[in-house]
Amino acid sequence: MSKWRSFDNVKFTISPSVRGLILDFFERLKVQHGEALVHATLGYITLCQGTGLSESELVHLLSLNDDVLAAVYEWWVPPHRTLPALVVSRLLGDLGPYLSRRGDGSGAELVVWYHRQFWEAAEALVFPPDKATRQEMHLELGDYFCGRWAGKPKPYNDELCKCVQRAKFFPGESEGDRMVAAQPLVLSGCLHEVRGRQLNVRRLTELVHHLIRAEKKELVLGELCSIAYVAAKFAAKAGAALMREFGEASERFPDSHAKLQGWRAFVGRHIKVLQEMKCPLLLFQLALQEPDDSDEYASAVKYSDEYASAVKNSRGLLGGAFVDWAQKPQTKDPCVLSVEEHEGNVNGVVMSPDGKWIASCSDDKTVKICSVSTGEVSCTMEHDSEVKCISWSKDGHSLASGCVNGTIHLWNTSGEQVCTLTGHSSDVLSVAYSPD
């Protein structure tokens, strides 16, 4: 991070550990740029480490942070309640060598930590052992990506009021528009038409992730249990990510399990078709085929009502472009997930002892392990001949597969072969582990 000659007079103590050196660097940034600004910036970048944040998003987020504005407005208050972009640019310039920049398909350049050591050091500095600070910052990120304060004033906290209401600035002002961007699901065009449609990829990637961690159950349900959100996720080719969000939400909010499971099952049993769909209206047709008292059916009808004017055009929308199912069954399909990954007949399926994974064997000479939550394949085990049977050990650490060439293969759950057992002269049609 720095270099010194043996005879240089270093004016500060050099920490003996990498973590200590990074924390010392962060402390110097606090002196140069201000504690509130550095803390908030490090926190936002760290909480978005999986995807990253753009510089403009950081400016908006910091403009919504009253503690940061109060520190920056200590000597002067500008006419608009926003953070000067130059303040963020200077800080990111100092952090530059330790940040990586990448894109996510949204057109924005996103910054993330270059190395895990910086991520972990920032967590240690910004987030105390209790979860309150982390949860509060997740909520701030959720408020931003749902557009809560777009186009309307946000009230000031006490510190910011003191700065803004000074006699020489804006006496009596208690709230201000932070000039942040709106966050609709679709930035341009219509969700139900491909032509001219531009999805809000940033909202689709970030919002539910942060709302779940902020424990905002009603907001999470409002997104996940919405036909528009589900349609937008599949339009963005993020069906597997949507299934992961359903799984995380079900674990975090068990009292809402029934509603979430209903939507999760609806998406899961149609996931292969939805991932390959060419027409964006297919999802709405599938929702209209659900029982009339289902949440999925009601959401599709609500979407149609909200865009009633679109029904009148020549191309039609809900109610005009769909097949009406006479004598539609009024009971739900019990299937909750459909996995179509094998190219041959599936000869056996077994579930892991913890219930999180399924393993299947097939005539295509493979065994595949798939997630119960998303249907994603975690690993594929190649064989020399058709695989007729499979078994999972009771401790969940290994699998055994039997083939038509008379061999039995033992595997670990990472897909690595442990050993091969021979001795049979014909097809192996069944395998099992002993109780111990």
Tab-separated table of C-alpha atoms in Angstrom:
chain	number	residue	atom	x	y	z
A	1	MET	CA	0.000	0.000	0.000
A	2	SER	CA	2.978	2.315	0.687
A	3	LYS	CA	6.760	2.152	0.356
A	4	TRP	CA	9.436	3.656	2.588
A	5	ARG	CA	13.209	3.752	2.508
A	6	SER	CA	15.081	2.469	5.540
A	7	PHE	CA	16.063	5.999	6.606
A	8	ASP	CA	12.603	7.589	6.101
A	9	ASN	CA	10.919	9.033	9.165
A	10	VAL	CA	7.498	7.319	9.167
A	11	LYS	CA	5.115	9.461	11.235
A	12	PHE	CA	2.675	6.682	12.191
A	13	THR	CA	2.844	3.138	13.514
A	14	ILE	CA	2.900	0.409	10.860
A	15	SER	CA	0.545	-2.431	11.752
A	16	PRO	CA	2.059	-5.938	11.565
A	17	SER	CA	-1.087	-7.497	9.992
A	18	VAL	CA	-2.880	-7.009	6.665
A	19	ARG	CA	-6.175	-6.325	8.456
A	20	GLY	CA	-4.471	-3.714	10.618
A	21	LEU	CA	-2.895	-1.985	7.596
A	22	ILE	CA	-6.267	-1.762	5.856
A	23	LEU	CA	-7.999	-0.422	8.972
A	24	ASP	CA	-5.232	2.183	9.359
A	25	PHE	CA	-5.832	3.201	5.741
A	26	PHE	CA	-9.558	3.574	6.425
A	27	GLU	CA	-8.791	5.715	9.481
A	28	ARG	CA	-6.661	8.066	7.366
A	29	LEU	CA	-9.546	8.326	4.898
A	30	LYS	CA	-11.802	9.419	7.771
A	31	VAL	CA	-9.407	12.255	8.583
A	32	GLN	CA	-9.254	13.362	4.933
A	33	HIS	CA	-12.908	12.949	3.933
A	34	GLY	CA	-14.945	12.834	7.146
A	35	GLU	CA	-16.048	9.913	9.297
A	36	ALA	CA	-19.730	9.879	8.279
A	37	LEU	CA	-18.956	9.904	4.544
A	38	VAL	CA	-16.323	7.158	4.766
A	39	HIS	CA	-18.425	4.929	7.035
A	40	ALA	CA	-21.500	5.158	4.812
A	41	THR	CA	-19.545	4.645	1.568
A	42	LEU	CA	-17.661	1.620	2.894
A	43	GLY	CA	-20.898	0.182	4.242
A	44	TYR	CA	-22.879	0.540	1.005
A	45	ILE	CA	-20.086	-0.935	-1.137
A	46	THR	CA	-19.677	-3.847	1.287
A	47	LEU	CA	-23.392	-4.692	1.448
A	48	CYS	CA	-23.520	-4.681	-2.374
A	49	GLN	CA	-20.306	-6.699	-2.767
A	50	GLY	CA	-22.080	-9.412	-4.739
A	51	THR	CA	-23.076	-7.042	-7.542
A	52	GLY	CA	-21.582	-3.617	-6.873
A	53	LEU	CA	-22.769	-0.001	-6.930
A	54	SER	CA	-22.302	2.685	-9.550
A	55	GLU	CA	-20.866	6.089	-8.650
A	56	SER	CA	-24.179	7.802	-9.394
A	57	GLU	CA	-25.997	5.325	-7.117
A	58	LEU	CA	-23.517	6.106	-4.355
A	59	VAL	CA	-24.169	9.841	-4.771
A	60	HIS	CA	-27.929	9.245	-4.477
A	61	LEU	CA	-27.587	6.934	-1.481
A	62	LEU	CA	-25.308	9.348	0.338
A	63	SER	CA	-27.703	12.209	-0.474
A	64	LEU	CA	-30.413	10.250	1.358
A	65	ASN	CA	-28.139	9.802	4.382
A	66	ASP	CA	-28.804	12.704	6.752
A	67	ASP	CA	-25.653	12.134	8.824
A	68	VAL	CA	-23.498	12.431	5.702
A	69	LEU	CA	-25.258	15.597	4.523
A	70	ALA	CA	-24.994	17.159	7.995
A	71	ALA	CA	-21.222	16.563	7.995
A	72	VAL	CA	-20.750	17.918	4.455
A	73	TYR	CA	-23.032	20.929	5.119
A	74	GLU	CA	-21.066	21.954	8.222
A	75	TRP	CA	-19.885	25.252	6.678
A	76	TRP	CA	-22.139	25.768	3.673
A	77	VAL	CA	-25.572	24.565	2.514
A	78	PRO	CA	-26.178	24.378	-1.258
A	79	PRO	CA	-29.578	25.238	-2.767
A	80	HIS	CA	-30.423	21.570	-3.449
A	81	ARG	CA	-30.383	18.828	-0.798
A	82	THR	CA	-27.931	16.590	-2.588
A	83	LEU	CA	-24.359	15.576	-1.997
A	84	PRO	CA	-21.897	17.201	-4.428
A	85	ALA	CA	-20.724	14.472	-6.802
A	86	LEU	CA	-17.123	15.706	-6.479
A	87	VAL	CA	-17.091	14.659	-2.816
A	88	VAL	CA	-17.804	11.043	-3.802
A	89	SER	CA	-15.405	11.152	-6.761
A	90	ARG	CA	-12.536	12.249	-4.516
A	91	LEU	CA	-13.181	9.441	-2.038
A	92	LEU	CA	-13.498	6.811	-4.771
A	93	GLY	CA	-10.275	8.170	-6.271
A	94	ASP	CA	-8.435	7.420	-3.035
A	95	LEU	CA	-10.078	3.982	-2.847
A	96	GLY	CA	-9.457	3.356	-6.552
A	97	PRO	CA	-6.487	0.925	-6.365
A	98	TYR	CA	-8.498	-1.322	-4.032
A	99	LEU	CA	-11.736	-1.372	-6.023
A	100	SER	CA	-12.689	-3.367	-9.097
A	101	ARG	CA	-15.006	-1.959	-11.752
A	102	ARG	CA	-17.359	-4.114	-13.802
A	103	GLY	CA	-20.696	-4.104	-15.602
A	104	ASP	CA	-23.877	-6.136	-15.064
A	105	GLY	CA	-25.702	-5.576	-18.342
A	106	SER	CA	-27.514	-2.463	-17.112
A	107	GLY	CA	-25.060	-0.098	-18.807
A	108	ALA	CA	-23.633	1.149	-15.498
A	109	GLU	CA	-20.056	0.731	-14.270
A	110	LEU	CA	-20.209	-0.841	-10.812
A	111	VAL	CA	-17.542	-0.782	-8.110
A	112	VAL	CA	-16.780	-3.689	-5.750
A	113	TRP	CA	-13.889	-4.508	-3.461
A	114	TYR	CA	-10.898	-5.904	-5.333
A	115	HIS	CA	-9.931	-8.314	-2.561
A	116	ARG	CA	-11.742	-10.137	0.225
A	117	GLN	CA	-9.420	-8.569	2.839
A	118	PHE	CA	-10.894	-5.109	2.152
A	119	TRP	CA	-14.439	-6.426	2.282
A	120	GLU	CA	-13.827	-8.105	5.647
A	121	ALA	CA	-11.964	-5.091	7.073
A	122	ALA	CA	-14.796	-2.756	6.028
A	123	GLU	CA	-17.323	-5.067	7.703
A	124	ALA	CA	-15.276	-5.052	10.911
A	125	LEU	CA	-15.059	-1.239	10.867
A	126	VAL	CA	-18.612	-0.301	9.880
A	127	PHE	CA	-20.813	-3.020	11.335
A	128	PRO	CA	-20.769	-3.723	15.094
A	129	PRO	CA	-21.591	-7.225	16.397
A	130	ASP	CA	-25.306	-6.406	16.744
A	131	LYS	CA	-27.313	-6.453	13.517
A	132	ALA	CA	-28.981	-3.043	13.891
A	133	THR	CA	-26.516	-1.004	11.794
A	134	ARG	CA	-26.335	-3.608	9.037
A	135	GLN	CA	-30.136	-3.924	8.946
A	136	GLU	CA	-30.550	-0.134	8.846
A	137	MET	CA	-28.191	0.188	5.878
A	138	HIS	CA	-29.961	-2.660	4.054
A	139	LEU	CA	-33.193	-0.704	4.559
A	140	GLU	CA	-31.582	2.459	3.145
A	141	LEU	CA	-30.534	0.473	0.071
A	142	GLY	CA	-34.015	-1.030	-0.176
A	143	ASP	CA	-35.654	2.409	0.078
A	144	TYR	CA	-33.432	3.662	-2.723
A	145	PHE	CA	-33.975	0.756	-5.118
A	146	CYS	CA	-37.759	0.833	-4.609
A	147	GLY	CA	-37.788	4.584	-5.317
A	148	ARG	CA	-39.382	5.483	-1.984
A	149	TRP	CA	-38.022	9.048	-1.958
A	150	ALA	CA	-38.059	9.727	-5.704
A	151	GLY	CA	-39.869	12.977	-6.487
A	152	LYS	CA	-40.829	13.780	-2.899
A	153	PRO	CA	-39.109	15.409	0.081
A	154	LYS	CA	-37.475	13.375	2.824
A	155	PRO	CA	-37.638	14.784	6.390
A	156	TYR	CA	-34.361	15.839	8.020
A	157	ASN	CA	-32.987	14.344	11.217
A	158	ASP	CA	-32.047	16.698	14.072
A	159	GLU	CA	-28.409	17.198	13.007
A	160	LEU	CA	-29.301	18.060	9.427
A	161	CYS	CA	-32.062	20.406	10.627
A	162	LYS	CA	-29.490	22.356	12.656
A	163	CYS	CA	-27.266	22.764	9.590
A	164	VAL	CA	-29.986	23.694	7.094
A	165	GLN	CA	-32.077	25.945	9.372
A	166	ARG	CA	-29.266	28.325	10.280
A	167	ALA	CA	-30.271	31.956	9.795
A	168	LYS	CA	-27.996	32.528	6.808
A	169	PHE	CA	-29.294	29.471	4.953
A	170	PHE	CA	-32.873	28.075	5.036
A	171	PRO	CA	-34.660	28.806	8.353
A	172	GLY	CA	-37.796	26.734	8.884
A	173	GLU	CA	-36.958	24.070	6.274
A	174	SER	CA	-37.502	20.582	7.740
A	175	GLU	CA	-37.493	18.377	4.631
A	176	GLY	CA	-36.054	18.405	1.149
A	177	ASP	CA	-36.124	16.603	-2.193
A	178	ARG	CA	-32.907	14.599	-2.481
A	179	MET	CA	-33.185	14.461	-6.308
A	180	VAL	CA	-32.897	10.658	-6.465
A	181	ALA	CA	-34.024	8.611	-9.461
A	182	ALA	CA	-37.355	6.783	-9.676
A	183	GLN	CA	-37.069	2.988	-9.808
A	184	PRO	CA	-39.879	1.492	-11.935
A	185	LEU	CA	-39.631	-2.147	-12.998
A	186	VAL	CA	-39.522	-1.023	-16.633
A	187	LEU	CA	-37.587	2.115	-17.580
A	188	SER	CA	-39.192	2.410	-21.010
A	189	GLY	CA	-41.758	0.508	-23.045
A	190	CYS	CA	-44.187	-2.051	-21.600
A	191	LEU	CA	-43.484	-5.163	-19.580
A	192	HIS	CA	-45.804	-7.220	-21.781
A	193	GLU	CA	-44.135	-6.180	-25.059
A	194	VAL	CA	-40.567	-6.945	-26.084
A	195	ARG	CA	-40.240	-4.100	-28.583
A	196	GLY	CA	-38.895	-0.929	-26.958
A	197	ARG	CA	-38.755	-2.477	-23.483
A	198	GLN	CA	-35.885	-1.553	-21.173
A	199	LEU	CA	-35.902	-3.320	-17.822
A	200	ASN	CA	-34.620	-1.773	-14.618
A	201	VAL	CA	-31.906	-4.389	-14.068
A	202	ARG	CA	-30.547	-2.659	-10.978
A	203	ARG	CA	-33.895	-2.790	-9.156
A	204	LEU	CA	-34.458	-6.393	-10.216
A	205	THR	CA	-31.008	-7.375	-8.934
A	206	GLU	CA	-30.856	-5.447	-5.664
A	207	LEU	CA	-34.268	-4.621	-4.186
A	208	VAL	CA	-35.546	-7.929	-2.792
A	209	HIS	CA	-32.039	-8.900	-1.621
A	210	HIS	CA	-31.877	-5.848	0.657
A	211	LEU	CA	-35.527	-5.910	1.765
A	212	ILE	CA	-35.152	-9.507	2.967
A	213	ARG	CA	-32.094	-8.564	5.038
A	214	ALA	CA	-33.870	-5.462	6.342
A	215	GLU	CA	-36.694	-7.839	7.415
A	216	LYS	CA	-39.390	-5.846	5.624
A	217	LYS	CA	-41.821	-8.699	5.160
A	218	GLU	CA	-44.708	-6.810	3.561
A	219	LEU	CA	-42.462	-5.119	1.007
A	220	VAL	CA	-40.836	-8.451	0.125
A	221	LEU	CA	-44.236	-10.097	-0.329
A	222	GLY	CA	-45.368	-7.152	-2.439
A	223	GLU	CA	-42.510	-7.785	-4.869
A	224	LEU	CA	-42.266	-11.586	-4.969
A	225	CYS	CA	-46.038	-12.157	-4.980
A	226	SER	CA	-46.598	-9.922	-7.998
A	227	ILE	CA	-47.062	-11.087	-11.568
A	228	ALA	CA	-45.259	-7.974	-12.814
A	229	TYR	CA	-42.127	-8.684	-10.739
A	230	VAL	CA	-42.063	-12.358	-11.751
A	231	ALA	CA	-42.502	-11.417	-15.423
A	232	ALA	CA	-39.705	-8.836	-15.190
A	233	LYS	CA	-37.297	-11.343	-13.576
A	234	PHE	CA	-37.853	-13.873	-16.361
A	235	ALA	CA	-37.587	-11.144	-18.995
A	236	ALA	CA	-34.178	-10.346	-17.454
A	237	LYS	CA	-33.180	-14.050	-17.698
A	238	ALA	CA	-33.064	-14.263	-13.894
A	239	GLY	CA	-35.451	-17.141	-13.200
A	240	ALA	CA	-32.980	-19.051	-11.019
A	241	ALA	CA	-32.240	-15.879	-9.023
A	242	LEU	CA	-35.990	-15.447	-8.492
A	243	MET	CA	-36.256	-18.975	-7.094
A	244	ARG	CA	-33.369	-18.216	-4.707
A	245	GLU	CA	-35.223	-15.110	-3.531
A	246	PHE	CA	-38.313	-17.219	-2.833
A	247	GLY	CA	-36.178	-19.629	-0.806
A	248	GLU	CA	-34.497	-16.863	1.228
A	249	ALA	CA	-37.801	-15.133	1.912
A	250	SER	CA	-39.450	-18.391	3.035
A	251	GLU	CA	-36.643	-18.986	5.534
A	252	ARG	CA	-36.646	-15.393	6.835
A	253	PHE	CA	-40.455	-15.057	7.080
A	254	PRO	CA	-41.839	-18.497	8.032
A	255	ASP	CA	-45.223	-17.007	9.014
A	256	SER	CA	-45.738	-16.052	5.344
A	257	HIS	CA	-44.748	-19.495	4.155
A	258	ALA	CA	-48.089	-20.429	2.551
A	259	LYS	CA	-48.323	-17.388	0.282
A	260	LEU	CA	-44.670	-17.530	-0.752
A	261	GLN	CA	-44.849	-21.271	-1.322
A	262	GLY	CA	-47.849	-20.790	-3.589
A	263	TRP	CA	-45.938	-18.405	-5.843
A	264	ARG	CA	-42.750	-20.436	-5.581
A	265	ALA	CA	-44.621	-23.579	-6.669
A	266	PHE	CA	-46.329	-21.724	-9.527
A	267	VAL	CA	-42.971	-20.543	-10.862
A	268	GLY	CA	-41.196	-23.840	-10.080
A	269	ARG	CA	-43.525	-26.096	-12.036
A	270	HIS	CA	-43.317	-23.840	-15.110
A	271	ILE	CA	-39.704	-22.704	-14.747
A	272	LYS	CA	-38.293	-24.493	-17.800
A	273	VAL	CA	-41.017	-23.076	-20.062
A	274	LEU	CA	-40.673	-19.588	-18.596
A	275	GLN	CA	-36.882	-19.563	-18.977
A	276	GLU	CA	-37.258	-20.375	-22.672
A	277	MET	CA	-40.385	-18.305	-23.406
A	278	LYS	CA	-40.337	-16.100	-26.484
A	279	CYS	CA	-43.664	-14.350	-25.833
A	280	PRO	CA	-43.792	-12.272	-22.606
A	281	LEU	CA	-47.542	-12.888	-22.340
A	282	LEU	CA	-47.038	-16.614	-21.684
A	283	LEU	CA	-46.591	-16.049	-17.940
A	284	PHE	CA	-49.917	-14.210	-17.770
A	285	GLN	CA	-51.676	-17.052	-19.635
A	286	LEU	CA	-50.270	-19.558	-17.137
A	287	ALA	CA	-51.407	-17.386	-14.206
A	288	LEU	CA	-54.929	-17.160	-15.654
A	289	GLN	CA	-55.021	-20.966	-15.749
A	290	GLU	CA	-54.622	-21.100	-11.966
A	291	PRO	CA	-57.770	-21.479	-9.784
A	292	ASP	CA	-59.909	-18.336	-9.586
A	293	ASP	CA	-59.281	-17.962	-5.838
A	294	SER	CA	-55.487	-18.178	-6.206
A	295	ASP	CA	-53.183	-15.232	-5.633
A	296	GLU	CA	-51.506	-15.786	-9.009
A	297	TYR	CA	-54.820	-15.504	-10.888
A	298	ALA	CA	-55.805	-12.387	-8.924
A	299	SER	CA	-52.445	-10.733	-9.626
A	300	ALA	CA	-52.761	-11.363	-13.386
A	301	VAL	CA	-56.306	-9.902	-13.411
A	302	LYS	CA	-55.110	-6.881	-11.409
A	303	TYR	CA	-52.308	-6.264	-13.899
A	304	SER	CA	-54.861	-6.423	-16.714
A	305	ASP	CA	-57.131	-3.933	-14.947
A	306	GLU	CA	-54.250	-1.498	-14.349
A	307	TYR	CA	-53.452	-1.543	-18.056
A	308	ALA	CA	-57.064	-1.656	-19.243
A	309	SER	CA	-56.426	0.869	-21.995
A	310	ALA	CA	-53.940	-1.529	-23.614
A	311	VAL	CA	-56.677	-4.139	-24.073
A	312	LYS	CA	-58.339	-1.943	-26.664
A	313	ASN	CA	-55.478	-1.968	-29.120
A	314	SER	CA	-55.473	-4.294	-32.085
A	315	ARG	CA	-52.889	-6.642	-30.612
A	316	GLY	CA	-54.836	-7.182	-27.425
A	317	LEU	CA	-53.564	-7.876	-23.917
A	318	LEU	CA	-55.094	-9.777	-21.022
A	319	GLY	CA	-58.607	-10.858	-21.904
A	320	GLY	CA	-57.933	-10.347	-25.609
A	321	ALA	CA	-54.830	-12.397	-26.387
A	322	PHE	CA	-55.521	-15.445	-24.243
A	323	VAL	CA	-57.411	-18.695	-24.372
A	324	ASP	CA	-60.285	-18.978	-21.919
A	325	TRP	CA	-60.281	-22.366	-20.187
A	326	ALA	CA	-63.854	-23.608	-19.932
A	327	GLN	CA	-64.464	-25.808	-16.875
A	328	LYS	CA	-61.065	-24.865	-15.504
A	329	PRO	CA	-60.024	-26.994	-12.481
A	330	GLN	CA	-60.358	-25.048	-9.237
A	331	THR	CA	-57.681	-27.000	-7.377
A	332	LYS	CA	-53.965	-26.263	-7.497
A	333	ASP	CA	-51.446	-28.509	-9.188
A	334	PRO	CA	-49.472	-30.216	-6.354
A	335	CYS	CA	-46.207	-30.040	-8.340
A	336	VAL	CA	-43.815	-27.471	-6.837
A	337	LEU	CA	-40.746	-27.850	-9.090
A	338	SER	CA	-40.075	-29.309	-12.520
A	339	VAL	CA	-36.464	-30.148	-13.431
A	340	GLU	CA	-35.639	-31.072	-17.026
A	341	GLU	CA	-31.892	-31.482	-17.272
A	342	HIS	CA	-31.343	-35.048	-18.534
A	343	GLU	CA	-31.262	-35.994	-22.222
A	344	GLY	CA	-32.354	-39.605	-21.635
A	345	ASN	CA	-34.794	-41.538	-19.470
A	346	VAL	CA	-34.549	-40.774	-15.746
A	347	ASN	CA	-34.113	-44.088	-13.922
A	348	GLY	CA	-33.846	-42.955	-10.313
A	349	VAL	CA	-34.225	-39.932	-8.030
A	350	VAL	CA	-33.112	-39.559	-4.406
A	351	MET	CA	-33.228	-36.618	-2.000
A	352	SER	CA	-30.362	-35.582	0.278
A	353	PRO	CA	-30.882	-36.171	4.022
A	354	ASP	CA	-31.166	-32.408	4.666
A	355	GLY	CA	-33.831	-32.054	1.968
A	356	LYS	CA	-31.946	-29.334	0.068
A	357	TRP	CA	-30.746	-31.364	-2.941
A	358	ILE	CA	-31.985	-34.057	-5.303
A	359	ALA	CA	-29.797	-36.457	-7.264
A	360	SER	CA	-31.023	-38.171	-10.424
A	361	CYS	CA	-29.558	-40.837	-12.694
A	362	SER	CA	-30.318	-41.364	-16.368
A	363	ASP	CA	-29.712	-43.327	-19.549
A	364	ASP	CA	-27.687	-40.305	-20.740
A	365	LYS	CA	-24.819	-41.739	-18.598
A	366	THR	CA	-24.923	-38.994	-15.993
A	367	VAL	CA	-25.910	-38.313	-12.411
A	368	LYS	CA	-26.947	-34.744	-11.671
A	369	ILE	CA	-27.339	-33.000	-8.319
A	370	CYS	CA	-29.911	-30.191	-8.385
A	371	SER	CA	-31.080	-27.620	-5.850
A	372	VAL	CA	-34.561	-28.221	-4.471
A	373	SER	CA	-35.039	-24.435	-4.231
A	374	THR	CA	-34.103	-23.425	-7.779
A	375	GLY	CA	-33.693	-26.579	-9.874
A	376	GLU	CA	-30.162	-25.465	-10.756
A	377	VAL	CA	-27.598	-28.218	-11.385
A	378	SER	CA	-24.737	-27.976	-8.893
A	379	CYS	CA	-22.658	-30.783	-10.445
A	380	THR	CA	-22.784	-33.528	-13.084
A	381	MET	CA	-21.117	-36.925	-12.668
A	382	GLU	CA	-20.160	-38.564	-15.968
A	383	HIS	CA	-20.263	-42.374	-16.385
A	384	ASP	CA	-19.128	-44.808	-19.082
A	385	SER	CA	-22.572	-46.420	-19.412
A	386	GLU	CA	-26.230	-45.873	-18.586
A	387	VAL	CA	-26.899	-45.265	-14.887
A	388	LYS	CA	-29.798	-47.321	-13.512
A	389	CYS	CA	-29.857	-46.564	-9.781
A	390	ILE	CA	-28.583	-44.153	-7.165
A	391	SER	CA	-28.419	-43.878	-3.371
A	392	TRP	CA	-27.441	-41.094	-0.951
A	393	SER	CA	-25.591	-41.913	2.267
A	394	LYS	CA	-27.367	-41.127	5.538
A	395	ASP	CA	-24.681	-38.615	6.536
A	396	GLY	CA	-25.218	-36.777	3.233
A	397	HIS	CA	-21.523	-36.828	2.309
A	398	SER	CA	-21.482	-39.369	-0.524
A	399	LEU	CA	-23.535	-41.041	-3.256
A	400	ALA	CA	-23.434	-44.449	-4.921
A	401	SER	CA	-24.516	-45.092	-8.518
A	402	GLY	CA	-25.036	-48.406	-10.347
A	403	CYS	CA	-24.530	-48.854	-14.099
A	404	VAL	CA	-25.503	-51.343	-16.821
A	405	ASN	CA	-21.861	-52.365	-17.259
A	406	GLY	CA	-21.895	-53.942	-13.786
A	407	THR	CA	-19.928	-51.215	-11.964
A	408	ILE	CA	-20.796	-49.226	-8.848
A	409	HIS	CA	-19.307	-45.745	-8.450
A	410	LEU	CA	-18.894	-43.821	-5.183
A	411	TRP	CA	-18.892	-40.003	-5.335
A	412	ASN	CA	-18.618	-37.095	-2.963
A	413	THR	CA	-21.210	-34.303	-3.203
A	414	SER	CA	-18.799	-32.100	-5.167
A	415	GLY	CA	-18.955	-34.561	-8.070
A	416	GLU	CA	-15.519	-36.122	-7.489
A	417	GLN	CA	-15.284	-39.898	-7.883
A	418	VAL	CA	-14.033	-41.648	-4.751
A	419	CYS	CA	-13.762	-45.204	-6.102
A	420	THR	CA	-15.248	-47.776	-8.505
A	421	LEU	CA	-16.478	-51.197	-7.379
A	422	THR	CA	-16.567	-54.116	-9.822
A	423	GLY	CA	-17.730	-57.737	-9.620
A	424	HIS	CA	-21.180	-57.819	-11.151
A	425	SER	CA	-21.511	-59.507	-14.525
A	426	SER	CA	-24.709	-57.736	-15.520
A	427	ASP	CA	-26.712	-54.545	-14.908
A	428	VAL	CA	-26.665	-53.074	-11.395
A	429	LEU	CA	-30.317	-52.193	-10.774
A	430	SER	CA	-30.203	-51.225	-7.099
A	431	VAL	CA	-27.698	-49.820	-4.604
A	432	ALA	CA	-28.047	-49.002	-0.909
A	433	TYR	CA	-25.888	-47.920	2.038
A	434	SER	CA	-25.788	-49.921	5.259
A	435	PRO	CA	-27.408	-48.182	8.291
A	436	ASP	CA	-23.982	-47.301	9.691
